[in-house]
Amino acid sequence: MEANRTADVQSNVAGQEQRSQFSAYRALRLLETSLVHVILVIGALAFIFPFYWLIITSIKSNAELFIWPPTLIPRTVELFHYGDALQEVPILRYMGNSTYLTVLNLIGVLISSSLVAFGFTRYHVPGSRILFAALLATMMLPHHVTMIPLFLVFRALGWVDTFRPLWVPAFLGNAFFIFLLRQFFASIPSELFDAARIDGSSEFGQYWRIMLPLSKPALTTVAIFQFQWTWNDFLNPLIYINSQSKKTIALGLQDFYKSQTTVEWQQLMAASVLMVAPVVLVFFFLQRYFIEGIALTGLKG
Amino acid sequence: MGALNEPMVKPSFFKGMRGRDTLWFYIFISPWLAGFLLLYFGPMIASLILSLTNYSVLLPTKFVGLYNFEQMIKDQLLTISIWNTVYYAGLSVPLGTVIALLLAVFLNREDIWGRSFFRSAYYIPSIMPIVAVSILWIWLLQPRYGLINSFLNLLSIRGPNWLGDPAWAKTGLVLMSLTGIGTSFVIFLAALQGVPRHLYEAAELDGANAVQKFFNVTVPMISPSIFFVLVIGFINSFQVFTQAYIMTEGGPADSTLFYVLYLYRQAFNYFKMGYASAMAWFLFIVIVILTVIQFRLSSRWVHYGS
């Protein structure tokens, strides 16, 4: 656009005889635009096509699955693979467990992280800077360093093969979310809280009645990240859960694949579709919070 | 606060406030403080102590000093796992960063239709559950009927037996990782929107073409983001685990035995928790050193625009 405008000015100055040169420039410009679109479309296909493939594999017939070249639009639609998969493994049970853990993690992380972020935003007391630096430093610590001692502690508490190791830590805050929320809280004028304090509002009242209602977008961002992490987490359930009845969907799906002697691709893909579906739904309803969340932390980090 | 009372009241008032603030500060941050001590600091110290013992569920525990670290140097499989991890990260991070950057630059043009569609398309694979994506990619990389080899066949290329061939398994995983660059892409897109238009206009007046503008305006202006994406990318791919655990189980012939997978096996399959803790500390130190070195280097060439 800018270049076009510049070109416009130039062509006006240069006069009529350069008109043909100008249209050649326009044609080149059009060609470039089309080329960029072609690249973007190829890119989008590369990203999206695997998921299209996931869905159509889950409804193809056995005969159609193993032909060459593969059919891009399935000739048969066999929905019974979903029923078979549900019968083969307790997928709904797994999804129920994952939902239960997601809800507990959401409650824990929203309460604890917002309280802590409020503390770090509102009170500048001796030591608060050092503690905030310590908080940022924990984001660098790989989970694998603390994984083994934590396992030993939770085992000593008798928490192995219970849900507790998978949700109790959420109530003790999460450094990434505290950082994200503090970034957001800092943008809310502190005069609001000073005024409320003079009006006799308690400290907790300022947090609950002023900060939280004003921070819904940031809290939504926290919630969708936590949802995604709990729903997708594999390593922690792998370490802590043994019983069939307590498996999460991530662990259960992996188990389903590993337990098959001959791989039933349609059933596996059907189970995968069921695991992916909630994530896709959340994305489509709340996608702007995903993008904003990254901008809020990624850029200022 | 009346002006008359000020000299008398102010000090004690503020002193009171200060004390009250300190109290409230600690009340509000208490969940994190407990978490820091119980979930980070405590376990970190415990892990350091464990790394100096032969702790295992099976044997009586002894203090062994740096024995675990000496063993690590001699451990052939550990060397292989480090090589695999470096190879994977060295391929997937730069490639992923370049692709994310190019897509963001193309999408940031003003003459693009359907921008929000493209943005969603590039972003969404990165939030998909890794377990489901891994299982999908086992099927995509299937040597005969998989989508990838079918496509290669169309171009008259005979695709390899991806996950079954030690020479190709890591490449297969890198290929899969390239669809998960959504976060980097969004970071670049946001950074590009912060580059002032007038810099491009100035470059155009100087007769710069698209490629020159990219290298002389775009790259220097968004270098903090490029740098951030690279560092985070390396830190994350050094910890690659789930894909290898599900898709290849470290094989074939240990070609996808990555560092954290090997660490997991030492800890939870062989119960050599002392040795695994030593491995975890080595990873931690590498990550810290990497972060520090790259931040130092970055201050030389990264341009922080005002």
Coordinates of C-alpha atoms in Angstrom, one line a residue:
Chain A
M1 CA 0.0 0.0 0.0
E2 CA 2.7 2.4 1.1
A3 CA 4.7 1.5 -1.9
N4 CA 1.7 2.0 -4.2
R5 CA 1.2 5.5 -2.8
T6 CA 4.8 6.3 -3.3
A7 CA 4.5 4.9 -6.8
D8 CA 1.5 7.1 -7.4
V9 CA 3.3 10.2 -6.4
Q10 CA 6.2 9.3 -8.6
S11 CA 4.1 8.5 -11.6
N12 CA 2.2 11.8 -11.3
V13 CA 5.5 13.7 -11.2
A14 CA 7.0 11.7 -14.1
G15 CA 3.9 12.3 -16.3
Q16 CA 2.2 10.4 -19.0
E17 CA 5.1 8.7 -20.7
Q18 CA 5.8 6.6 -17.6
R19 CA 2.2 5.3 -17.3
S20 CA 3.2 2.0 -19.0
Q21 CA 6.1 1.5 -16.6
F22 CA 3.7 2.1 -13.8
S23 CA 1.2 -0.5 -14.9
A24 CA 4.1 -3.0 -15.2
Y25 CA 4.9 -2.2 -11.6
R26 CA 1.3 -2.8 -10.7
A27 CA 1.3 -6.2 -12.4
L28 CA 4.5 -7.2 -10.7
R29 CA 2.9 -6.1 -7.4
L30 CA -0.2 -8.2 -8.1
L31 CA 2.0 -11.2 -8.9
E32 CA 3.9 -10.8 -5.7
T33 CA 0.6 -10.6 -3.7
S34 CA -0.7 -13.8 -5.4
L35 CA 2.5 -15.6 -4.8
V36 CA 2.4 -14.7 -1.1
H37 CA -1.2 -16.0 -0.9
V38 CA -0.1 -19.3 -2.5
I39 CA 2.6 -19.7 0.1
L40 CA 0.2 -18.9 2.9
V41 CA -2.4 -21.4 1.6
I42 CA 0.2 -24.2 1.2
G43 CA 1.4 -23.4 4.7
A44 CA -2.2 -23.5 6.1
L45 CA -2.7 -26.9 4.3
A46 CA 0.4 -28.3 5.9
F47 CA -0.8 -27.3 9.3
I48 CA -4.5 -28.2 9.0
F49 CA -4.4 -31.2 6.7
P50 CA -3.1 -33.7 9.4
F51 CA -6.2 -32.9 11.5
Y52 CA -8.5 -33.4 8.5
W53 CA -6.7 -36.7 8.0
L54 CA -7.3 -37.6 11.7
I55 CA -11.0 -37.1 11.2
I56 CA -11.4 -38.9 7.9
T57 CA -9.3 -41.8 9.1
S58 CA -11.6 -42.3 12.0
I59 CA -14.6 -42.9 9.6
K60 CA -13.0 -44.9 6.8
S61 CA -13.6 -48.6 6.2
N62 CA -10.8 -51.1 6.7
A63 CA -10.6 -51.7 2.9
E64 CA -10.4 -48.0 2.2
L65 CA -7.7 -47.4 4.8
F66 CA -5.1 -49.6 3.0
I67 CA -5.4 -48.6 -0.6
W68 CA -3.0 -46.6 -2.7
P69 CA -3.4 -43.7 -3.5
P70 CA -5.3 -42.9 -0.3
T71 CA -8.7 -41.3 -0.8
L72 CA -8.9 -37.7 0.1
I73 CA -12.7 -37.8 0.5
P74 CA -13.9 -41.0 2.2
R75 CA -16.1 -43.2 0.1
T76 CA -17.7 -44.8 3.1
V77 CA -18.6 -43.1 6.4
E78 CA -18.4 -45.6 9.2
L79 CA -19.3 -44.0 12.5
F80 CA -19.3 -47.2 14.4
H81 CA -15.6 -47.0 15.0
Y82 CA -16.4 -44.4 17.6
G83 CA -18.8 -46.9 19.3
D84 CA -16.2 -49.6 19.1
A85 CA -13.5 -47.4 20.6
L86 CA -15.8 -46.4 23.5
Q87 CA -16.5 -50.1 24.1
E88 CA -12.9 -51.1 23.8
V89 CA -11.6 -48.6 26.4
P90 CA -13.4 -46.5 29.0
I91 CA -12.7 -43.2 27.1
L92 CA -15.6 -41.4 28.8
R93 CA -14.3 -42.4 32.2
Y94 CA -10.8 -41.1 31.2
M95 CA -12.4 -37.8 30.0
G96 CA -14.3 -37.5 33.2
N97 CA -11.1 -37.9 35.2
S98 CA -9.4 -35.3 33.1
T99 CA -12.4 -33.0 33.5
Y100 CA -12.4 -33.4 37.2
L101 CA -8.7 -32.6 37.4
T102 CA -9.1 -29.7 35.0
V103 CA -11.8 -28.1 37.2
L104 CA -9.7 -28.6 40.4
N105 CA -6.6 -27.1 38.7
L106 CA -8.6 -24.2 37.4
I107 CA -10.1 -23.3 40.8
G108 CA -6.7 -23.7 42.5
V109 CA -4.6 -21.8 40.0
L110 CA -7.2 -18.9 39.6
I111 CA -7.5 -18.3 43.3
S112 CA -3.8 -18.8 44.3
S113 CA -2.2 -17.0 41.4
S114 CA -4.5 -14.0 41.5
L115 CA -4.0 -13.6 45.3
V116 CA -0.2 -13.8 44.9
A117 CA -0.1 -11.5 41.9
F118 CA -2.3 -9.0 43.9
G119 CA 0.2 -9.1 46.7
F120 CA 3.2 -8.5 44.4
T121 CA 1.4 -5.6 42.6
R122 CA -0.2 -3.8 45.5
Y123 CA 2.5 -3.9 48.2
H124 CA 6.0 -2.7 47.8
V125 CA 7.7 -3.7 51.0
P126 CA 11.3 -4.6 51.7
G127 CA 12.0 -8.0 50.3
S128 CA 9.2 -8.0 47.7
R129 CA 11.6 -7.4 44.8
I130 CA 13.9 -10.3 45.8
L131 CA 10.9 -12.6 46.2
F132 CA 9.6 -11.6 42.8
A133 CA 13.0 -12.3 41.3
A134 CA 12.9 -15.7 43.0
L135 CA 9.5 -16.3 41.5
L136 CA 10.9 -15.5 38.0
A137 CA 13.9 -17.8 38.6
T138 CA 11.6 -20.8 39.3
M139 CA 10.3 -20.5 35.8
M140 CA 13.7 -21.5 34.5
L141 CA 13.9 -24.6 36.7
P142 CA 13.1 -27.7 34.6
H143 CA 10.4 -29.8 36.0
H144 CA 12.7 -32.8 35.9
V145 CA 14.9 -31.4 38.7
T146 CA 12.0 -31.4 41.2
M147 CA 10.2 -34.4 39.7
I148 CA 12.0 -37.1 41.6
P149 CA 12.0 -35.5 45.2
L150 CA 8.4 -34.6 44.7
F151 CA 7.6 -38.2 43.8
L152 CA 9.3 -39.4 46.9
V153 CA 7.4 -36.9 49.1
F154 CA 4.0 -37.8 47.5
R155 CA 4.8 -41.5 47.9
A156 CA 5.7 -40.9 51.6
L157 CA 2.3 -39.2 52.0
G158 CA 0.6 -42.2 50.4
W159 CA -0.6 -40.1 47.4
V160 CA 0.7 -42.3 44.6
D161 CA -2.2 -43.6 42.5
T162 CA -4.5 -40.8 43.8
F163 CA -5.5 -37.6 42.0
R164 CA -3.9 -35.4 44.7
P165 CA -0.4 -35.0 43.2
L166 CA -2.1 -33.8 40.0
W167 CA -4.1 -31.0 41.6
V168 CA -2.9 -30.0 45.1
P169 CA 0.1 -28.1 43.7
A170 CA -2.2 -25.8 41.7
F171 CA -3.4 -24.3 45.0
L172 CA 0.1 -23.1 45.7
G173 CA 0.3 -20.8 42.7
N174 CA 2.1 -21.0 39.4
A175 CA 5.0 -18.7 38.6
F176 CA 4.0 -18.2 35.0
F177 CA 0.5 -17.2 35.8
I178 CA 1.5 -15.0 38.7
F179 CA 3.8 -13.2 36.3
L180 CA 1.1 -12.9 33.7
L181 CA -1.5 -11.6 36.1
R182 CA 1.0 -9.1 37.7
Q183 CA 1.7 -7.7 34.3
F184 CA -2.0 -7.2 33.8
F185 CA -2.7 -5.9 37.4
A186 CA 0.1 -3.3 37.1
S187 CA -1.9 -1.7 34.3
I188 CA -4.9 -1.0 36.6
P189 CA -4.5 2.5 38.3
S190 CA -3.5 2.1 42.0
E191 CA -5.6 5.2 42.8
L192 CA -8.6 2.9 42.6
F193 CA -7.3 0.9 45.5
D194 CA -6.2 3.9 47.5
A195 CA -9.6 5.4 47.2
A196 CA -11.3 2.1 48.2
R197 CA -8.9 1.9 51.2
I198 CA -9.9 5.4 52.4
D199 CA -13.5 4.4 51.9
G200 CA -12.9 1.7 54.4
S201 CA -12.7 -1.3 52.0
S202 CA -10.6 -4.1 53.5
E203 CA -7.5 -5.3 51.6
F204 CA -9.2 -8.5 50.7
G205 CA -12.3 -6.5 49.6
Q206 CA -10.0 -4.5 47.2
Y207 CA -8.8 -7.8 45.7
W208 CA -12.2 -9.3 45.5
R209 CA -14.4 -6.4 44.5
I210 CA -12.1 -4.3 42.4
M211 CA -9.1 -6.3 41.0
L212 CA -10.9 -9.5 40.1
P213 CA -13.8 -7.9 38.2
L214 CA -11.5 -5.7 36.3
S215 CA -9.2 -8.6 35.4
K216 CA -11.6 -11.0 33.7
P217 CA -9.7 -11.0 30.4
A218 CA -6.4 -11.9 32.1
L219 CA -8.1 -14.5 34.3
T220 CA -9.7 -16.1 31.2
T221 CA -6.3 -16.3 29.6
V222 CA -5.0 -18.1 32.7
A223 CA -7.9 -20.4 32.7
I224 CA -7.5 -21.5 29.1
F225 CA -3.8 -22.1 29.5
Q226 CA -4.4 -24.2 32.6
F227 CA -7.2 -26.1 30.9
Q228 CA -4.9 -26.9 28.0
W229 CA -2.0 -28.0 30.3
T230 CA -4.1 -30.2 32.5
W231 CA -6.0 -31.8 29.7
N232 CA -2.8 -32.4 27.6
D233 CA -0.4 -33.3 30.5
F234 CA 1.1 -36.7 30.1
L235 CA 4.2 -37.0 32.3
N236 CA 2.6 -36.4 35.6
P237 CA -0.3 -38.9 35.2
L238 CA 2.3 -41.3 33.8
I239 CA 4.3 -41.0 37.0
Y240 CA 1.5 -41.0 39.5
I241 CA -1.5 -43.0 38.2
N242 CA -1.5 -46.8 37.9
S243 CA -5.2 -47.8 38.2
Q244 CA -7.2 -48.1 35.1
S245 CA -10.1 -46.3 36.8
K246 CA -8.0 -43.2 37.5
K247 CA -6.3 -42.7 34.2
T248 CA -6.6 -39.3 32.4
I249 CA -7.5 -39.1 28.8
A250 CA -3.8 -38.5 27.8
L251 CA -2.6 -41.6 29.7
G252 CA -5.6 -43.7 28.6
L253 CA -5.1 -42.9 24.9
Q254 CA -1.5 -43.8 25.1
D255 CA -2.5 -47.0 26.9
F256 CA -5.0 -47.8 24.2
Y257 CA -2.4 -47.5 21.5
K258 CA 0.2 -49.6 23.4
S259 CA -2.3 -52.3 24.3
Q260 CA -3.2 -53.1 20.8
T261 CA -1.6 -56.1 19.2
T262 CA -2.8 -55.2 15.7
V263 CA -3.4 -51.4 15.5
E264 CA -7.1 -50.5 14.9
W265 CA -6.4 -47.1 13.3
Q266 CA -10.0 -46.0 13.0
Q267 CA -10.6 -46.6 16.7
L268 CA -7.4 -44.9 17.7
M269 CA -8.2 -41.9 15.5
A270 CA -11.8 -41.8 16.9
A271 CA -10.4 -41.8 20.5
S272 CA -8.0 -39.0 19.5
V273 CA -10.7 -37.0 17.9
L274 CA -12.6 -37.2 21.2
M275 CA -9.5 -36.0 23.1
V276 CA -8.9 -33.2 20.7
A277 CA -12.5 -31.9 20.4
P278 CA -12.7 -30.0 23.7
V279 CA -9.4 -28.2 23.0
V280 CA -10.6 -27.1 19.6
L281 CA -14.0 -26.0 20.9
V282 CA -12.3 -23.9 23.7
F283 CA -10.0 -22.4 21.0
F284 CA -12.8 -21.4 18.7
F285 CA -14.8 -19.7 21.5
L286 CA -12.0 -18.0 23.3
Q287 CA -9.2 -17.7 20.6
R288 CA -8.5 -14.0 21.2
Y289 CA -7.5 -14.8 24.8
F290 CA -4.9 -17.3 23.6
I291 CA -3.3 -14.8 21.3
E292 CA -3.5 -12.0 23.9
G293 CA -2.0 -14.2 26.6
I294 CA 1.1 -14.9 24.5
A295 CA 1.5 -11.2 23.7
L296 CA 1.1 -10.3 27.4
T297 CA 3.9 -12.6 28.5
G298 CA 6.0 -13.5 25.5
L299 CA 6.8 -10.0 24.5
K300 CA 7.4 -8.4 27.9
G301 CA 9.3 -11.5 29.1
Chain B
M1 CA -4.9 13.7 56.7
G2 CA -5.3 17.3 58.0
A3 CA -2.5 19.7 57.2
L4 CA -2.2 20.8 60.8
N5 CA -1.8 17.3 62.2
E6 CA 0.6 16.3 59.5
P7 CA 4.0 16.7 61.3
M8 CA 2.8 14.7 64.2
V9 CA 0.6 12.1 62.6
K10 CA 2.4 11.3 59.4
P11 CA 5.3 9.3 60.7
S12 CA 3.3 7.0 62.9
F13 CA 0.6 6.8 60.3
F14 CA 3.0 5.7 57.6
K15 CA 4.9 3.5 59.9
G16 CA 1.6 1.8 60.7
M17 CA 0.8 1.5 57.1
R18 CA 4.2 0.1 56.3
G19 CA 3.7 -2.6 58.9
R20 CA 0.2 -3.3 57.8
D21 CA 1.4 -3.5 54.2
T22 CA 4.1 -6.0 55.0
L23 CA 1.6 -8.1 56.8
W24 CA -0.9 -8.1 53.9
F25 CA 1.9 -8.6 51.4
Y26 CA 2.9 -11.9 53.1
I27 CA -0.8 -12.9 53.6
F28 CA -1.4 -12.5 49.9
I29 CA 1.7 -14.2 48.6
S30 CA 1.5 -17.0 51.2
P31 CA 0.2 -19.6 48.7
W32 CA 3.2 -19.1 46.5
L33 CA 5.6 -18.8 49.4
A34 CA 4.5 -22.2 50.6
G35 CA 4.7 -23.6 47.1
F36 CA 8.1 -22.1 46.6
L37 CA 9.4 -23.8 49.7
L38 CA 7.5 -27.1 49.3
L39 CA 7.5 -27.6 45.5
Y40 CA 10.7 -25.8 44.4
F41 CA 13.3 -24.9 46.9
G42 CA 12.9 -27.9 49.2
P43 CA 12.8 -30.5 46.3
M44 CA 15.7 -28.7 44.6
I45 CA 17.9 -29.1 47.7
A46 CA 16.6 -32.7 48.1
S47 CA 17.5 -33.3 44.4
L48 CA 21.0 -32.0 44.9
I49 CA 21.5 -34.2 47.9
L50 CA 20.0 -37.2 46.1
S51 CA 22.4 -36.7 43.3
L52 CA 25.2 -37.3 45.7
T53 CA 23.8 -40.6 46.9
N54 CA 23.1 -44.0 45.3
Y55 CA 19.5 -43.7 46.4
S56 CA 17.4 -46.4 44.8
V57 CA 14.3 -48.1 46.0
L58 CA 16.2 -51.4 46.1
L59 CA 19.4 -50.7 47.9
P60 CA 20.4 -49.2 51.2
T61 CA 21.3 -45.5 50.6
K62 CA 24.9 -44.4 50.8
F63 CA 26.5 -41.0 50.3
V64 CA 28.7 -41.5 47.2
G65 CA 30.0 -38.0 46.5
L66 CA 30.4 -37.2 42.9
Y67 CA 30.3 -40.9 41.9
N68 CA 27.1 -40.4 39.9
F69 CA 28.6 -37.6 37.9
E70 CA 31.7 -39.8 37.2
Q71 CA 29.4 -42.6 36.0
M72 CA 27.6 -40.2 33.7
I73 CA 30.9 -39.5 31.8
K74 CA 31.4 -43.2 31.3
D75 CA 27.8 -43.9 30.4
Q76 CA 27.7 -44.7 26.7
L77 CA 23.9 -44.6 26.5
L78 CA 23.9 -41.1 28.1
T79 CA 26.3 -39.9 25.5
I80 CA 24.0 -41.2 22.8
S81 CA 21.0 -39.5 24.4
I82 CA 22.8 -36.2 24.6
W83 CA 23.7 -36.5 20.9
N84 CA 20.2 -37.4 20.0
T85 CA 18.8 -34.4 21.9
V86 CA 21.3 -32.0 20.5
Y87 CA 20.6 -33.3 16.9
Y88 CA 16.9 -33.0 17.4
A89 CA 17.0 -29.5 19.0
G90 CA 19.7 -28.3 16.4
L91 CA 17.4 -29.2 13.6
S92 CA 13.9 -28.5 14.9
V93 CA 14.5 -25.1 16.6
P94 CA 16.2 -23.2 13.8
L95 CA 13.9 -24.7 11.2
G96 CA 10.8 -24.0 13.3
T97 CA 11.9 -20.4 14.0
V98 CA 12.6 -19.6 10.3
I99 CA 9.2 -21.1 9.3
A100 CA 7.4 -19.2 12.0
L101 CA 9.1 -15.9 11.1
L102 CA 8.5 -16.2 7.4
L103 CA 4.8 -17.1 7.9
A104 CA 4.4 -14.1 10.3
V105 CA 6.2 -11.7 7.8
F106 CA 4.0 -12.9 4.9
L107 CA 0.9 -12.6 7.0
N108 CA 1.8 -9.2 8.3
R109 CA 1.5 -7.7 4.8
E110 CA -1.4 -5.3 4.2
D111 CA -2.6 -7.0 1.1
I112 CA -3.5 -10.3 2.7
W113 CA -7.0 -11.7 2.6
G114 CA -8.4 -14.0 5.3
R115 CA -5.7 -13.1 7.8
S116 CA -7.6 -14.4 10.8
F117 CA -8.2 -17.7 9.1
F118 CA -4.4 -18.1 8.4
R119 CA -3.6 -17.0 11.9
S120 CA -5.8 -19.7 13.5
A121 CA -4.6 -22.3 11.0
Y122 CA -1.0 -21.8 12.0
Y123 CA -1.6 -21.5 15.7
I124 CA -4.1 -24.3 16.4
P125 CA -1.8 -27.3 15.9
S126 CA 0.4 -26.0 18.7
I127 CA -2.3 -26.3 21.4
M128 CA -3.3 -29.9 20.4
P129 CA -2.7 -32.6 23.0
I130 CA 0.7 -34.0 22.4
V131 CA -0.5 -37.6 23.0
A132 CA -3.2 -37.3 20.3
V133 CA -0.8 -35.6 17.9
S134 CA 1.8 -38.3 18.5
I135 CA -0.6 -41.1 17.7
L136 CA -1.8 -39.2 14.6
W137 CA 1.8 -38.8 13.4
I138 CA 2.5 -42.5 13.8
W139 CA -0.2 -43.0 11.2
L140 CA 1.0 -40.1 9.0
L141 CA 4.5 -41.4 9.0
Q142 CA 3.4 -45.0 8.4
P143 CA 5.8 -46.2 5.6
R144 CA 3.3 -47.6 3.1
Y145 CA -0.1 -46.0 3.7
G146 CA 0.9 -42.9 5.6
L147 CA 0.0 -39.5 4.3
I148 CA 3.7 -38.3 4.2
N149 CA 5.0 -41.2 2.1
S150 CA 1.9 -41.1 -0.1
F151 CA 2.6 -37.5 -0.9
L152 CA 6.3 -38.2 -1.5
N153 CA 5.3 -41.1 -3.8
L154 CA 3.2 -38.5 -5.8
L155 CA 6.5 -36.7 -6.4
S156 CA 8.1 -40.1 -7.3
I157 CA 10.2 -40.1 -4.1
R158 CA 10.3 -43.3 -2.2
G159 CA 9.7 -42.3 1.4
P160 CA 11.8 -43.9 4.2
N161 CA 10.4 -46.1 6.9
W162 CA 10.4 -43.1 9.1
L163 CA 10.0 -44.3 12.7
G164 CA 11.4 -47.8 11.9
D165 CA 14.7 -46.6 10.6
P166 CA 17.4 -45.3 13.0
A167 CA 18.6 -42.9 10.2
W168 CA 15.2 -41.3 9.8
A169 CA 13.4 -41.5 13.2
K170 CA 14.7 -38.2 14.5
T171 CA 13.9 -36.5 11.3
G172 CA 10.4 -37.8 11.5
L173 CA 10.0 -36.3 15.0
V174 CA 11.5 -33.0 13.7
L175 CA 9.0 -32.9 10.9
M176 CA 6.2 -33.4 13.5
S177 CA 7.6 -30.6 15.7
L178 CA 7.5 -28.1 12.8
T179 CA 3.7 -28.1 12.9
G180 CA 3.8 -27.0 16.6
I181 CA 5.4 -23.5 16.0
G182 CA 2.2 -21.6 16.7
T183 CA 3.4 -19.8 19.8
S184 CA 6.5 -18.6 18.1
F185 CA 4.4 -17.5 15.1
V186 CA 2.1 -15.4 17.3
I187 CA 5.0 -13.8 19.2
F188 CA 6.6 -12.8 15.8
L189 CA 3.3 -11.5 14.5
A190 CA 2.8 -9.3 17.6
A191 CA 6.4 -8.1 17.3
L192 CA 6.0 -7.2 13.6
Q193 CA 3.0 -5.1 14.4
G194 CA 5.3 -3.0 16.7
V195 CA 7.8 -2.2 13.9
P196 CA 7.2 1.5 13.0
R197 CA 5.9 1.9 9.4
H198 CA 8.1 4.9 8.7
L199 CA 11.2 2.6 8.8
Y200 CA 9.9 0.7 5.8
E201 CA 9.0 3.8 4.0
A202 CA 12.4 5.2 4.5
A203 CA 14.0 2.0 3.3
E204 CA 11.7 2.1 0.2
L205 CA 12.8 5.6 -0.6
D206 CA 16.4 4.4 -0.5
G207 CA 15.3 1.8 -3.1
A208 CA 15.4 -1.3 -0.8
N209 CA 13.6 -4.4 -2.2
A210 CA 11.6 -6.8 -0.1
V211 CA 14.5 -9.0 0.9
Q212 CA 16.7 -6.0 1.8
K213 CA 13.8 -4.6 3.9
F214 CA 13.5 -8.0 5.7
F215 CA 17.2 -8.2 6.6
N216 CA 17.8 -4.5 7.3
V217 CA 14.6 -3.4 9.0
T218 CA 12.5 -6.4 10.1
V219 CA 15.2 -8.6 11.5
P220 CA 17.0 -6.0 13.5
M221 CA 13.8 -4.5 14.8
I222 CA 12.3 -7.7 16.1
S223 CA 15.6 -9.4 17.1
P224 CA 14.5 -9.5 20.8
S225 CA 11.6 -11.7 19.9
I226 CA 13.7 -13.9 17.6
F227 CA 16.1 -14.3 20.4
F228 CA 13.4 -15.1 22.9
V229 CA 11.9 -17.7 20.6
L230 CA 15.2 -19.3 20.0
V231 CA 16.1 -19.6 23.7
I232 CA 12.7 -20.9 24.7
G233 CA 12.8 -23.2 21.8
F234 CA 16.1 -24.8 22.8
I235 CA 15.1 -25.0 26.4
N236 CA 11.9 -26.8 25.4
S237 CA 13.5 -29.2 22.9
F238 CA 16.2 -30.2 25.4
Q239 CA 13.3 -31.6 27.4
V240 CA 11.6 -33.5 24.6
F241 CA 9.9 -36.6 26.1
T242 CA 6.3 -37.5 25.3
Q243 CA 6.7 -38.0 21.5
A244 CA 9.6 -40.3 21.9
Y245 CA 8.0 -42.2 24.8
I246 CA 4.8 -42.9 22.7
M247 CA 6.0 -43.0 19.1
T248 CA 9.3 -44.8 19.2
E249 CA 10.0 -45.8 22.9
G250 CA 13.5 -44.4 22.3
G251 CA 14.1 -46.7 19.4
P252 CA 14.9 -48.0 16.9
A253 CA 18.4 -48.8 18.1
D254 CA 18.3 -45.9 20.6
S255 CA 18.1 -43.4 17.8
T256 CA 15.4 -41.4 19.6
L257 CA 16.6 -42.0 23.2
F258 CA 16.4 -38.4 24.3
Y259 CA 18.0 -37.1 27.4
V260 CA 14.8 -36.8 29.5
L261 CA 13.5 -40.1 28.3
Y262 CA 16.7 -41.7 29.5
L263 CA 16.4 -39.8 32.8
Y264 CA 12.8 -41.0 33.2
R265 CA 13.9 -44.6 32.6
Q266 CA 16.7 -44.3 35.2
A267 CA 14.3 -42.9 37.7
F268 CA 11.1 -44.8 37.2
N269 CA 12.1 -48.0 35.4
Y270 CA 15.4 -48.8 37.0
F271 CA 14.7 -46.8 40.2
K272 CA 18.1 -45.3 40.2
M273 CA 16.9 -42.0 41.7
G274 CA 20.3 -40.8 42.7
Y275 CA 21.7 -41.2 39.2
A276 CA 18.6 -39.6 37.7
S277 CA 18.9 -36.6 40.0
A278 CA 22.5 -36.1 38.9
M279 CA 21.2 -36.2 35.3
A280 CA 18.5 -33.7 36.2
W281 CA 21.1 -31.3 37.7
F282 CA 23.2 -31.6 34.6
L283 CA 20.2 -30.6 32.5
F284 CA 19.5 -27.7 34.8
I285 CA 23.0 -26.4 34.6
V286 CA 23.0 -26.7 30.8
I287 CA 19.8 -24.7 30.7
V288 CA 21.1 -22.0 33.0
I289 CA 24.4 -21.7 31.1
L290 CA 22.6 -21.6 27.8
T291 CA 20.3 -18.8 29.0
V292 CA 23.2 -16.8 30.4
I293 CA 25.5 -17.2 27.4
Q294 CA 22.8 -16.4 24.9
F295 CA 21.6 -13.4 26.9
R296 CA 25.2 -12.1 27.0
L297 CA 25.6 -12.6 23.2
S298 CA 22.3 -11.1 22.5
S299 CA 23.2 -7.8 24.1
R300 CA 25.8 -7.4 21.3
W301 CA 23.5 -7.9 18.3
V302 CA 20.0 -7.6 19.6
H303 CA 18.5 -4.3 18.8
Y304 CA 16.1 -3.1 21.5
G305 CA 13.9 -0.5 19.9
S306 CA 12.6 2.2 22.1

